[in-house]
Amino acid sequence: MEDANLETPLLLGAVCQSVDSAYDSAAHSEVYITISEEPIHTKLLVTSHKKDGDVAEEPTDGDDVVTSPQMQQAISMFENLPSLERPSSVDPFKNKTPVISGLYEWLKTLLCLPVLVLRLILMTLVMLVGLVGTKAALAGWRKQQAALPRWRRSLMGVTRLCARGVLFCFGFHWIKRTGQPARREIAPIVVSNHVCFMDPIFYFFELFPSIVSSNSHESIPLVGTVIQAMQVIPVDRLSPDSRKNAAIEIIRKASCHDFPPVLLFPEGTTTNGRALISFKLGAFVPGLPVQPVVIRYPFVHFDPSWGDISLMNLLFRMLTQVHNFMEVEYLPVMYPSLREQSNPPEFAERVRFEMAKVLNVPETEHTHGDLMLSVKAQQLKMSAPAAMMVEMGRVEKLLQLSTKEVKEYLDKFAAMDPTHSGRVSMEQFMESCDLQNCWFSKKIFHLFDKSTPGSINFQEFVAVSASISKHKDFAKHVRSAFDACDLGKNGYMSHQELEQCLRLSMPTISSHKVKQWSSKLDSCGGKGISWESFAVFLEHNPELLAIFMLATFHQSSQPPLSP
């Protein structure tokens, strides 16, 4: 090749294109770039590792950046990252009849509009009677932590009958029951699947239990008063301290025979009843006998499940039905083994298995967080919001990710996917990350691309991003990368140093892209990129750590670059 008076960027661009072509066309080979600097001219060495292990080398001109073992070493740090199993095809939150459809349903709705008005009037009267009865039962009662005396609980019988009246107004004229509720002395804890807002109303009438409920319910008129009488255990699902206090209160009330049985919905949210999602452990931590109960809502034209449908829509549809069906089945009491008493998740899984077997539905690892992801995806106008669910129960266990963190990943994934298709192509990935289309950038993309070649889905994006950011050595690697890029050792990475670092992996990166990287890393536009800005950037973009880790391997194998 010629002398060094050739335009180096043009030369490197041509070489990178030829290398990319070799990479794309060789199904069983990998292409590495070895670059070495000489005083007068530069030499680029393309090394192709053939399938049989032979190595062929062809020298070409180029600009010295890094040796191929260093590139491979940087990428190898991120290989063999875990991937999430393919999520269940069952959507446990989708309501099957979200809108009125068909001539029959429209005619029935129109004819039942007068019935709706009558039901609302009757329900209002019934609830007022219940409110008076509850006020009478609680008059003068101040000992909130003690069990409600038996005579006060007897006065609550009026309110319980009113709860049955509310069920009647909603069209549940009769309720089919199978089995019998166990005595409190035998089963101090009752667990049930959760399908509709009718569930707690039925259990209030049937069992008058102490129930675990969201603390936001206490502010609802009438409901707050009834909750006080039920001595509900309030919980804020977003607060770890609240969940911890609720668990202590569950143990206290379940262990004391003066309190009624404790009722829990271990799924933690309502579903459509076509799957049993991940169980919370609050009901199983005490190590006490549990009676499982399953509720079904058979339907033909109207699905009363409260999943991804609005409450007002559900109320209107329910009140304009001639009749709604509810079936309740009490299962035999289940006793924890000695091993399960010290291992609540095992007891929870056994109970869930028995309930799923009776319901004839699958078990999934979805949680309320998945419903929040689906709603978030709808707001982002994704074409298939349900495909953005990751089964948060498994994600929480394997990757230690919260719903808030996964929602942030969803925002980022949606920004990469301007077509809202639910998949991100290699071109979209590189454009979003401001990566140059070259060998190293492709390797970063392939860390994510596990299932469908050429594009990544949200589950793959979450699994790889979280595996990097949650790694025990992540902070150490970020620090090492910053120190390697801070050639002046002054605690700041200058824009020139950033460009040198980026060209180690992307030799032909344009000046425009370098400026984009610089603006993202140095949002304040100060004298350089601080350690704090660098750390925050990689915390939100862990997939780009490999770009900067390359500098650490270059530094350890080469004389220091001049700042």
XYZ file of C-alpha atoms in Angstrom:
563
model
C 0.000 0.000 0.000
C 1.024 3.646 -0.351
C 2.527 6.189 2.028
C 0.962 7.985 4.945
C -0.088 11.001 2.826
C -3.322 9.151 2.001
C -6.419 10.344 3.838
C -6.485 7.993 6.847
C -10.250 8.233 7.577
C -11.103 7.313 3.980
C -8.674 4.420 4.076
C -10.069 3.095 7.352
C -13.605 3.461 6.069
C -12.828 1.291 3.054
C -11.070 -1.304 5.176
C -13.911 -1.446 7.740
C -16.419 -1.956 4.931
C -14.406 -4.883 3.582
C -14.070 -6.339 7.077
C -17.832 -5.985 7.692
C -18.514 -7.755 4.386
C -16.234 -10.599 5.378
C -17.946 -10.809 8.754
C -21.428 -10.899 7.247
C -20.609 -13.484 4.561
C -18.734 -16.023 6.682
C -21.195 -18.190 8.556
C -18.499 -20.090 10.402
C -15.723 -17.552 10.727
C -14.961 -14.448 12.748
C -13.019 -11.434 11.619
C -10.659 -9.512 13.868
C -8.765 -6.299 13.244
C -5.157 -5.908 14.322
C -3.753 -2.434 13.945
C -0.092 -1.549 14.470
C 1.596 1.832 14.148
C 4.902 2.468 12.396
C 6.860 5.771 12.184
C 6.210 6.501 8.501
C 3.023 4.655 7.559
C 0.294 2.687 9.238
C -0.571 -0.947 8.630
C -3.949 -2.640 9.259
C -3.859 -6.399 9.624
C -7.087 -8.345 9.003
C -7.041 -11.717 10.723
C -9.717 -14.279 9.770
C -10.178 -17.254 12.088
C -11.446 -20.005 9.814
C -13.696 -22.840 10.875
C -10.759 -25.303 10.879
C -8.668 -23.025 13.089
C -6.248 -21.812 10.423
C -5.350 -18.151 10.484
C -4.751 -16.074 7.384
C -3.379 -12.553 7.622
C -3.518 -9.825 5.007
C -1.791 -6.508 5.731
C -3.595 -3.369 4.637
C -3.153 0.293 5.404
C -4.996 1.898 8.286
C -4.739 3.819 11.531
C -3.361 2.245 14.701
C -6.101 1.738 17.294
C -6.084 -1.607 19.081
C -5.040 -5.217 18.632
C -7.573 -7.937 17.909
C -7.001 -9.864 21.166
C -7.924 -6.704 23.068
C -11.181 -6.321 21.134
C -12.022 -9.952 21.732
C -11.081 -9.661 25.403
C -13.391 -6.674 25.867
C -16.321 -8.440 24.199
C -15.667 -11.751 25.978
C -16.349 -10.030 29.318
C -20.001 -9.773 28.293
C -20.516 -13.109 26.588
C -22.671 -15.872 28.087
C -25.028 -13.370 29.679
C -28.275 -14.967 30.891
C -31.468 -14.665 28.896
C -35.045 -14.760 30.104
C -37.239 -17.669 29.180
C -39.864 -16.883 26.609
C -42.829 -15.387 28.499
C -46.020 -17.368 28.757
C -48.377 -16.921 25.826
C -51.209 -16.419 28.313
C -52.169 -12.816 29.034
C -53.547 -13.001 32.600
C -54.933 -9.457 32.535
C -56.785 -9.168 29.228
C -60.540 -8.792 29.555
C -62.240 -10.702 26.736
C -65.223 -8.363 26.389
C -63.880 -4.813 26.901
C -66.562 -3.277 24.679
C -70.206 -3.964 23.885
C -70.365 -5.977 20.673
C -73.102 -7.802 18.802
C -76.793 -7.059 18.364
C -77.808 -9.143 21.390
C -75.525 -7.278 23.782
C -76.572 -3.871 22.481
C -80.285 -4.688 22.791
C -79.786 -6.144 26.266
C -77.807 -3.083 27.389
C -80.481 -0.690 26.126
C -83.313 -2.666 27.714
C -81.432 -2.890 31.033
C -80.806 0.869 31.322
C -83.957 1.325 33.477
C -82.820 -1.678 35.531
C -79.448 0.018 36.011
C -81.165 3.082 37.504
C -83.259 0.938 39.865
C -80.199 -1.043 40.915
C -78.245 2.126 41.692
C -81.110 3.475 43.830
C -81.489 0.178 45.696
C -77.724 -0.117 46.176
C -77.523 3.392 47.622
C -80.238 2.563 50.157
C -78.580 -0.729 51.083
C -75.185 0.947 51.548
C -76.685 3.656 53.755
C -78.221 0.981 55.986
C -74.846 -0.760 56.086
C -73.114 2.480 57.026
C -75.542 3.039 59.930
C -75.034 -0.550 61.116
C -71.253 -0.203 60.972
C -71.300 3.107 62.840
C -73.438 1.512 65.565
C -71.071 -1.457 65.882
C -68.015 0.810 66.176
C -69.549 3.445 68.481
C -67.103 4.181 71.305
C -64.516 1.716 69.981
C -60.950 3.037 70.336
C -58.775 -0.061 70.743
C -57.702 -0.397 67.137
C -54.952 -2.942 67.850
C -57.169 -5.282 69.868
C -59.636 -7.763 68.381
C -63.180 -6.479 67.929
C -65.350 -7.890 70.768
C -67.795 -10.620 69.816
C -70.906 -8.513 70.521
C -69.650 -5.768 68.195
C -68.961 -8.354 65.500
C -72.536 -9.580 65.928
C -73.835 -6.066 65.248
C -71.847 -6.129 62.021
C -74.255 -8.842 60.843
C -76.482 -6.055 59.497
C -73.643 -4.713 57.345
C -72.810 -8.206 56.146
C -76.392 -8.684 54.944
C -76.107 -5.338 53.185
C -72.989 -6.658 51.410
C -75.097 -9.534 50.107
C -77.620 -6.930 48.951
C -74.872 -5.164 46.987
C -73.961 -8.441 45.290
C -77.641 -8.907 44.412
C -77.799 -5.410 42.891
C -74.822 -6.256 40.692
C -76.692 -9.247 39.293
C -75.304 -12.020 41.502
C -78.750 -13.280 42.471
C -77.470 -16.669 43.547
C -73.950 -17.937 44.180
C -72.906 -21.539 43.735
C -70.748 -22.860 46.589
C -68.750 -26.081 46.767
C -67.141 -27.297 49.980
C -67.241 -25.628 53.373
C -65.127 -22.928 55.029
C -62.919 -24.413 57.754
C -63.182 -23.247 61.345
C -60.799 -20.508 62.354
C -59.070 -22.839 64.853
C -58.189 -25.200 62.015
C -57.261 -22.733 59.273
C -56.418 -19.244 60.558
C -55.417 -18.120 57.040
C -57.535 -18.171 53.885
C -56.053 -17.574 50.420
C -57.992 -16.962 47.226
C -57.413 -16.074 43.617
C -58.468 -12.516 42.764
C -60.591 -11.854 39.671
C -63.005 -9.011 40.384
C -63.774 -6.255 42.886
C -66.728 -8.448 43.896
C -64.365 -10.939 45.578
C -63.781 -9.015 48.846
C -67.489 -8.086 49.049
C -68.425 -11.768 48.899
C -65.826 -12.738 51.511
C -66.956 -9.918 53.786
C -70.472 -11.352 53.709
C -69.393 -14.985 53.911
C -66.456 -14.976 56.359
C -66.112 -11.443 57.782
C -62.320 -11.919 57.805
C -59.458 -9.592 58.552
C -58.184 -8.776 55.081
C -54.967 -7.357 53.650
C -55.826 -4.348 51.502
C -54.240 -1.301 49.904
C -53.995 1.604 52.331
C -55.570 3.842 49.663
C -58.933 2.125 50.260
C -59.263 3.686 53.707
C -60.107 7.070 52.184
C -63.047 5.746 50.119
C -66.440 6.784 51.597
C -68.261 3.913 53.369
C -65.507 1.470 52.364
C -63.132 3.147 54.828
C -65.643 2.687 57.651
C -66.200 -0.993 56.815
C -62.442 -1.495 56.586
C -62.120 -0.163 60.122
C -64.673 -2.723 61.325
C -62.882 -5.529 59.476
C -59.601 -4.440 61.068
C -57.965 -4.570 57.674
C -54.188 -4.862 57.433
C -53.185 -1.891 55.236
C -50.252 -2.194 52.862
C -48.550 0.002 50.290
C -47.170 -2.373 47.656
C -44.561 0.204 46.608
C -43.134 0.622 50.119
C -40.780 -2.086 51.472
C -41.348 -0.858 55.039
C -45.127 -1.065 54.603
C -44.884 -4.617 53.263
C -42.640 -5.587 56.180
C -45.073 -4.150 58.734
C -47.979 -5.900 57.006
C -46.157 -9.250 57.232
C -45.662 -8.746 60.981
C -49.337 -7.871 61.404
C -50.419 -10.956 59.440
C -48.440 -13.176 61.788
C -49.853 -11.415 64.856
C -53.495 -11.687 63.813
C -53.229 -15.200 62.387
C -51.604 -16.444 65.592
C -54.275 -14.963 67.900
C -57.629 -16.782 68.074
C -59.409 -13.599 69.169
C -59.148 -12.273 65.622
C -61.169 -13.638 62.699
C -59.340 -15.608 59.970
C -56.942 -13.591 57.848
C -57.846 -13.459 54.142
C -55.184 -12.778 51.535
C -55.149 -12.587 47.766
C -51.549 -13.767 47.241
C -51.528 -12.736 43.570
C -51.527 -9.143 44.784
C -53.799 -7.919 41.991
C -56.826 -8.909 39.944
C -56.481 -11.117 36.863
C -58.854 -12.498 34.261
C -58.954 -15.872 36.026
C -57.296 -17.734 33.150
C -53.968 -18.146 34.968
C -52.575 -18.075 38.494
C -49.806 -15.503 38.594
C -46.885 -15.272 41.022
C -47.817 -15.540 44.710
C -46.669 -13.094 47.370
C -45.399 -14.861 50.480
C -47.293 -12.996 53.225
C -49.836 -15.794 53.740
C -47.165 -18.484 53.970
C -44.497 -16.877 56.168
C -46.373 -17.631 59.455
C -46.093 -21.374 58.708
C -49.730 -21.947 59.700
C -52.420 -24.092 58.006
C -54.047 -22.445 55.001
C -57.414 -23.009 53.351
C -57.315 -22.262 49.618
C -60.496 -20.969 47.974
C -61.045 -20.474 44.252
C -63.556 -18.126 42.609
C -64.843 -18.450 39.059
C -67.027 -16.105 37.016
C -68.504 -18.185 34.165
C -69.739 -15.990 31.314
C -70.873 -16.010 27.706
C -71.317 -12.373 26.674
C -69.704 -10.354 29.478
C -66.374 -10.988 31.186
C -66.555 -9.501 34.724
C -62.809 -9.821 35.378
C -61.030 -6.606 36.338
C -57.778 -6.733 34.408
C -56.975 -4.201 31.716
C -60.496 -2.709 31.701
C -61.448 0.544 33.431
C -63.515 0.367 36.611
C -66.291 2.616 35.270
C -66.647 0.500 32.138
C -66.783 -2.651 34.249
C -69.399 -1.185 36.610
C -71.636 -0.100 33.735
C -71.421 -3.447 31.947
C -72.057 -5.394 35.146
C -75.123 -3.339 36.077
C -76.648 -3.794 32.609
C -76.549 -7.609 32.732
C -79.667 -9.615 33.532
C -77.658 -11.980 35.705
C -73.995 -12.538 36.573
C -72.556 -15.870 37.635
C -70.184 -16.563 40.522
C -68.889 -19.925 41.740
C -66.913 -20.390 44.954
C -65.068 -23.601 45.834
C -63.510 -24.224 49.247
C -60.553 -26.603 49.010
C -59.236 -28.858 51.785
C -56.994 -27.211 54.371
C -53.303 -27.483 53.517
C -50.715 -27.936 56.252
C -47.072 -26.879 55.824
C -44.410 -29.515 56.376
C -41.500 -28.842 58.721
C -39.396 -27.977 55.699
C -42.070 -25.654 54.282
C -42.410 -23.845 57.619
C -38.833 -22.640 57.173
C -39.185 -22.319 53.405
C -42.347 -20.267 52.652
C -41.792 -20.109 48.852
C -42.011 -23.896 48.694
C -45.312 -23.919 50.618
C -46.654 -21.113 48.403
C -45.803 -23.055 45.251
C -47.554 -26.187 46.520
C -50.706 -24.239 47.384
C -50.645 -22.448 44.039
C -50.244 -25.755 42.207
C -53.320 -27.220 43.926
C -55.394 -24.123 43.188
C -54.298 -24.060 39.537
C -55.130 -27.759 39.197
C -58.673 -27.180 40.479
C -59.125 -24.136 38.242
C -57.517 -25.983 35.306
C -55.352 -22.966 34.460
C -51.582 -22.546 33.991
C -49.221 -20.977 36.515
C -47.202 -17.967 35.360
C -44.690 -15.613 36.968
C -46.589 -12.420 36.132
C -47.146 -9.828 38.843
C -48.959 -6.517 39.113
C -45.785 -5.010 37.665
C -46.514 -6.725 34.333
C -49.914 -5.064 34.190
C -48.176 -1.726 34.782
C -45.760 -2.520 31.928
C -48.668 -3.349 29.614
C -50.400 -0.078 30.497
C -47.123 1.781 29.971
C -46.719 0.141 26.553
C -50.234 1.277 25.611
C -49.301 4.838 26.559
C -46.184 4.534 24.381
C -48.420 3.310 21.511
C -46.638 -0.040 21.156
C -48.391 -2.317 18.668
C -48.552 -5.273 21.088
C -48.567 -3.983 24.702
C -48.939 -7.473 26.187
C -45.666 -8.500 24.492
C -43.842 -6.033 26.762
C -44.682 -8.104 29.853
C -41.627 -9.958 31.182
C -43.133 -12.018 34.043
C -41.815 -9.763 36.772
C -41.866 -12.556 39.348
C -38.998 -14.242 37.523
C -37.222 -10.962 36.727
C -37.270 -9.944 40.390
C -35.713 -13.265 41.415
C -33.106 -13.614 38.665
C -32.106 -10.011 37.969
C -33.135 -8.188 41.176
C -35.013 -5.606 39.112
C -37.933 -3.558 40.390
C -40.957 -2.662 38.279
C -39.779 0.958 38.240
C -36.431 -0.057 36.730
C -38.073 -2.248 34.063
C -40.432 0.617 33.146
C -37.349 2.797 32.595
C -35.950 0.086 30.301
C -39.278 0.120 28.439
C -38.987 3.871 27.854
C -35.520 3.344 26.438
C -36.566 0.373 24.303
C -39.530 2.310 22.883
C -37.187 5.169 21.929
C -35.088 2.660 19.962
C -38.211 1.367 18.184
C -39.741 4.300 16.277
C -42.083 1.941 14.384
C -43.542 0.608 17.687
C -43.242 -2.936 16.348
C -41.918 -4.436 19.571
C -38.557 -5.379 18.018
C -35.371 -3.369 17.472
C -33.224 -4.033 14.412
C -29.451 -3.744 14.325
C -29.684 -0.478 12.402
C -32.143 1.003 14.913
C -29.958 -0.148 17.825
C -26.821 1.440 16.390
C -28.619 4.638 15.459
C -30.096 4.994 18.936
C -26.757 4.304 20.653
C -24.754 6.448 18.203
C -22.599 3.463 17.248
C -20.579 3.203 14.048
C -21.508 0.260 11.837
C -18.420 -1.866 12.357
C -17.312 -5.201 13.809
C -17.243 -4.152 17.454
C -20.670 -2.491 17.309
C -22.154 -5.598 15.727
C -20.675 -7.703 18.508
C -22.407 -5.498 21.090
C -25.738 -5.932 19.287
C -25.275 -9.713 19.122
C -24.955 -9.820 22.909
C -28.703 -9.052 22.915
C -29.777 -10.921 19.788
C -30.532 -14.381 21.187
C -33.737 -15.581 19.482
C -34.579 -13.950 16.139
C -31.397 -13.078 14.196
C -31.292 -9.445 13.170
C -33.554 -7.994 15.853
C -34.041 -8.008 19.631
C -37.198 -8.069 21.718
C -37.864 -6.340 25.019
C -37.187 -9.436 27.133
C -33.721 -9.812 25.574
C -33.012 -6.127 26.073
C -33.952 -6.272 29.769
C -32.040 -9.491 30.464
C -28.723 -8.324 29.010
C -28.917 -4.721 30.237
C -29.752 -5.818 33.786
C -27.170 -8.618 33.801
C -24.463 -6.050 33.074
C -25.674 -3.279 35.389
C -26.441 -5.641 38.291
C -23.136 -7.506 38.072
C -21.145 -7.384 41.288
C -18.116 -5.887 39.486
C -20.054 -3.350 37.402
C -19.032 -0.332 39.487
C -15.405 -1.476 39.496
C -15.375 -1.868 35.712
C -16.934 1.572 35.241
C -14.229 3.086 37.444
C -11.467 1.248 35.566
C -12.877 2.412 32.232
C -12.997 6.034 33.353
C -9.436 5.917 34.711
C -8.196 4.409 31.438
C -9.911 7.106 29.371
C -8.769 9.933 31.670
C -5.334 10.115 30.062
C -4.472 13.384 31.779
C -5.306 11.897 35.195
C -7.012 15.120 36.241
C -10.385 13.627 37.159
C -12.006 14.697 33.879
C -12.207 13.107 30.455
C -11.639 15.735 27.804
C -13.492 15.593 24.508
C -10.231 14.708 22.776
C -9.700 11.822 25.184
C -13.277 10.667 24.568
C -12.658 10.658 20.821
C -9.467 8.627 21.262
C -11.380 6.130 23.379
C -14.250 5.799 20.890
C -11.865 5.285 17.959
C -10.373 2.248 19.702
C -13.541 0.315 18.885
C -14.996 2.419 16.067
C -12.039 3.614 13.960
C -14.167 5.417 11.376
C -16.658 7.064 13.722
C -17.655 10.433 12.321
C -16.946 13.726 14.061
C -20.687 14.312 14.234
C -21.221 11.103 16.221
C -18.301 11.953 18.500
C -20.006 15.264 19.278
C -23.247 13.401 20.035
C -21.405 11.147 22.483
C -19.750 14.172 24.032
C -23.058 15.985 24.555
C -24.636 12.917 26.152
C -21.743 12.373 28.539
C -21.114 16.037 29.337
C -24.645 17.392 29.578
C -23.456 20.490 31.465
C -21.015 21.513 28.729
C -18.237 22.118 31.239
C -14.488 21.621 31.047
C -14.840 17.896 30.461
C -16.676 14.726 31.415
C -16.622 14.214 35.161
C -16.556 10.868 36.897
C -20.084 11.452 38.182
C -21.480 12.171 34.707
C -19.641 9.160 33.269
C -20.936 6.806 35.986
C -24.549 8.012 35.614
C -24.365 7.616 31.830
C -23.206 3.987 32.030
C -25.684 3.234 34.779
C -28.448 4.164 32.332
C -26.630 2.674 29.303
C -24.827 -0.433 30.620
C -24.737 -2.002 27.140
C -22.097 0.618 26.164
C -19.646 -0.348 28.896
C -17.714 -2.561 26.449
C -16.868 0.526 24.361
C -14.992 2.061 27.289
C -13.619 -1.190 28.711
C -11.590 -1.499 25.526
C -9.434 1.384 26.767
C -8.466 -0.573 29.899
C -7.144 -3.508 27.814
C -5.372 -1.136 25.446
C -3.746 0.634 28.364
C -2.542 -2.604 29.960
C -0.917 -3.872 26.736
C 0.398 -0.620 25.182
C 2.454 2.327 26.361
C 0.103 5.053 27.629
C -1.421 7.243 24.927
C -0.432 10.867 25.163
C -3.202 13.098 26.511
